[in-house]
XYZ file of N, CA and C in Angstrom:
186
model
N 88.701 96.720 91.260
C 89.042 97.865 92.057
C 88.901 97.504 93.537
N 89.666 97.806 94.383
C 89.653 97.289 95.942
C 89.639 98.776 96.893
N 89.194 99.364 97.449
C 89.851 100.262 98.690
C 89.935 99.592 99.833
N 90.314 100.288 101.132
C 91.200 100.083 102.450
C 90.022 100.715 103.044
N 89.069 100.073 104.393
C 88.464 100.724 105.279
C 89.103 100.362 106.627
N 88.408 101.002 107.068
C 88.524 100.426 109.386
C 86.933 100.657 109.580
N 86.756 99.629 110.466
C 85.611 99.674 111.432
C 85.773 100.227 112.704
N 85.257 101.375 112.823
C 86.190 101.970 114.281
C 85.007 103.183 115.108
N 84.841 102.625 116.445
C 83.795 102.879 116.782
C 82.083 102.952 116.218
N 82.058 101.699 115.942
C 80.987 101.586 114.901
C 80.280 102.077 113.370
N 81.315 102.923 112.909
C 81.119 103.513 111.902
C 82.828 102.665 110.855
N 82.308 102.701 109.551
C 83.374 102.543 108.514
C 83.899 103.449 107.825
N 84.955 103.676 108.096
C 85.698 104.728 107.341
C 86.901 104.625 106.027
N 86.759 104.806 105.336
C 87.237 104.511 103.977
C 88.643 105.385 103.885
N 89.928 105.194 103.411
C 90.991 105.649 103.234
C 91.444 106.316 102.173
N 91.942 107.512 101.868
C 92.062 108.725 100.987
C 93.125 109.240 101.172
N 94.119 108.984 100.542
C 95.398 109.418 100.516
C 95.852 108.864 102.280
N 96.220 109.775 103.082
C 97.064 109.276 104.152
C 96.448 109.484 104.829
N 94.935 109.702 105.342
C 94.215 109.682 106.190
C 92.722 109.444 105.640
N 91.701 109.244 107.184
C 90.399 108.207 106.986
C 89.526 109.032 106.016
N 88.565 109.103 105.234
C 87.486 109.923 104.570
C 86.021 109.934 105.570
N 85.364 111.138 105.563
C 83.697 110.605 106.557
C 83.255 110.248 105.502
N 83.607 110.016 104.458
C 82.306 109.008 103.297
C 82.902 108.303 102.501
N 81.797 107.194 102.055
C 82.639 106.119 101.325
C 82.591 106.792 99.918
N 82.179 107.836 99.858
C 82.149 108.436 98.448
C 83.742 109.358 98.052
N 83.935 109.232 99.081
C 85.324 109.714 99.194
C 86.241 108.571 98.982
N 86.517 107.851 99.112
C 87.599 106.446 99.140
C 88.360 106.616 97.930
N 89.576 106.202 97.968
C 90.447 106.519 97.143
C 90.312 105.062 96.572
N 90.472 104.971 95.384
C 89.990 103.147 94.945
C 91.609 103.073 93.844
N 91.380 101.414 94.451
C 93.179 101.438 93.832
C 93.017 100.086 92.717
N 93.930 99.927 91.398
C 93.144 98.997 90.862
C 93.850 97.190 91.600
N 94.463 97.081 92.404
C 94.729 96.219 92.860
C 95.118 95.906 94.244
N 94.771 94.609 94.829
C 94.894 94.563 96.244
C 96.441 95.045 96.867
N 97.595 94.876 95.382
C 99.281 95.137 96.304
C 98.714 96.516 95.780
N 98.093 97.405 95.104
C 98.188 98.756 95.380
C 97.342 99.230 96.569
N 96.941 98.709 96.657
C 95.825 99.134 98.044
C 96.646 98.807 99.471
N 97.830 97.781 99.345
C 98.279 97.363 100.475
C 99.539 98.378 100.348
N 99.904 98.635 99.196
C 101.646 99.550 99.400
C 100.744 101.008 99.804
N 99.647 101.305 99.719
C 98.707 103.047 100.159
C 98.568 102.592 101.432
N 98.170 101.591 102.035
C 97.848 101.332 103.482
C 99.275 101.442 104.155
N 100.405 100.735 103.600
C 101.612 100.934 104.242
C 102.418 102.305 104.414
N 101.954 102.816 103.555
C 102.602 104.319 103.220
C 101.683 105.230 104.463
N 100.368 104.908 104.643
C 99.583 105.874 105.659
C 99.870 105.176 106.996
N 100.358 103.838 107.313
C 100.986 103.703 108.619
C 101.451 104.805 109.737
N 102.342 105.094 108.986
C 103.156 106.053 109.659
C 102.208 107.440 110.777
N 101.213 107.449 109.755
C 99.843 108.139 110.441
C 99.214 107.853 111.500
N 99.051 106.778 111.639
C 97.820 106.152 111.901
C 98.334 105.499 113.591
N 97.387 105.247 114.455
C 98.286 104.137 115.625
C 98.142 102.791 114.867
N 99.101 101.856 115.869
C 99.076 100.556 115.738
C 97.621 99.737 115.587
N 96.878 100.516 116.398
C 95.739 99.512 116.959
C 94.298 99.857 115.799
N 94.724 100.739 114.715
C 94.142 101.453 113.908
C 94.309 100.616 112.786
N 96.001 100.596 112.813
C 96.259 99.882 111.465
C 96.170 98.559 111.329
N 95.708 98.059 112.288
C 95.375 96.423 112.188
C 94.082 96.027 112.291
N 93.532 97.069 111.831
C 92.095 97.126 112.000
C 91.505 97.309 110.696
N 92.466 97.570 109.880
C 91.975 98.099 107.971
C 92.530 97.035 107.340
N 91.111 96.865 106.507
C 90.913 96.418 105.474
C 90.650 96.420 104.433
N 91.266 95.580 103.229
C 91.432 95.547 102.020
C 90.262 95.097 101.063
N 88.853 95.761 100.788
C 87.861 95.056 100.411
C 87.272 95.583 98.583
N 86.943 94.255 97.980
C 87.174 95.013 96.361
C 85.770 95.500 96.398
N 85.266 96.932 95.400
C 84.406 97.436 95.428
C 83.792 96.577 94.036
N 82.423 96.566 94.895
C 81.059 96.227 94.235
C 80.856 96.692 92.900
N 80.822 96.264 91.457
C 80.485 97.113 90.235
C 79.404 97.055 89.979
């Protein structure tokens, strides 16, 4: 299982449908890194540039 965070202003914020979650208990978990990357591409459109190159694709801990 992988989700999509950003490190952004010192806090990590985890990705949930098309925008950030305040908890990682929230994170939308995808079962693979191209599903986690086609959800990150799809919330682009949201997000600025300088946002979206800032998230990352990291697999969750079991």
């Amino acid at each position: 299982m992988f989700i999509v965070t950003v490190n952004h202003n010192g806090e990590k914020w985890p990705l949930r449908g098309t925008i950030w979650a305040y908890s990682m208990d929230r994170a939308e978990q995808f079962p693979s890194e191209q599903a986690a990357q086609t959800a990150l591409d799809k919330a682009k459109k949201f997000m600025k540039p300088a946002i979206y190159k800032k998230a990352r694709i990291e697999p969750v801990a079991a």
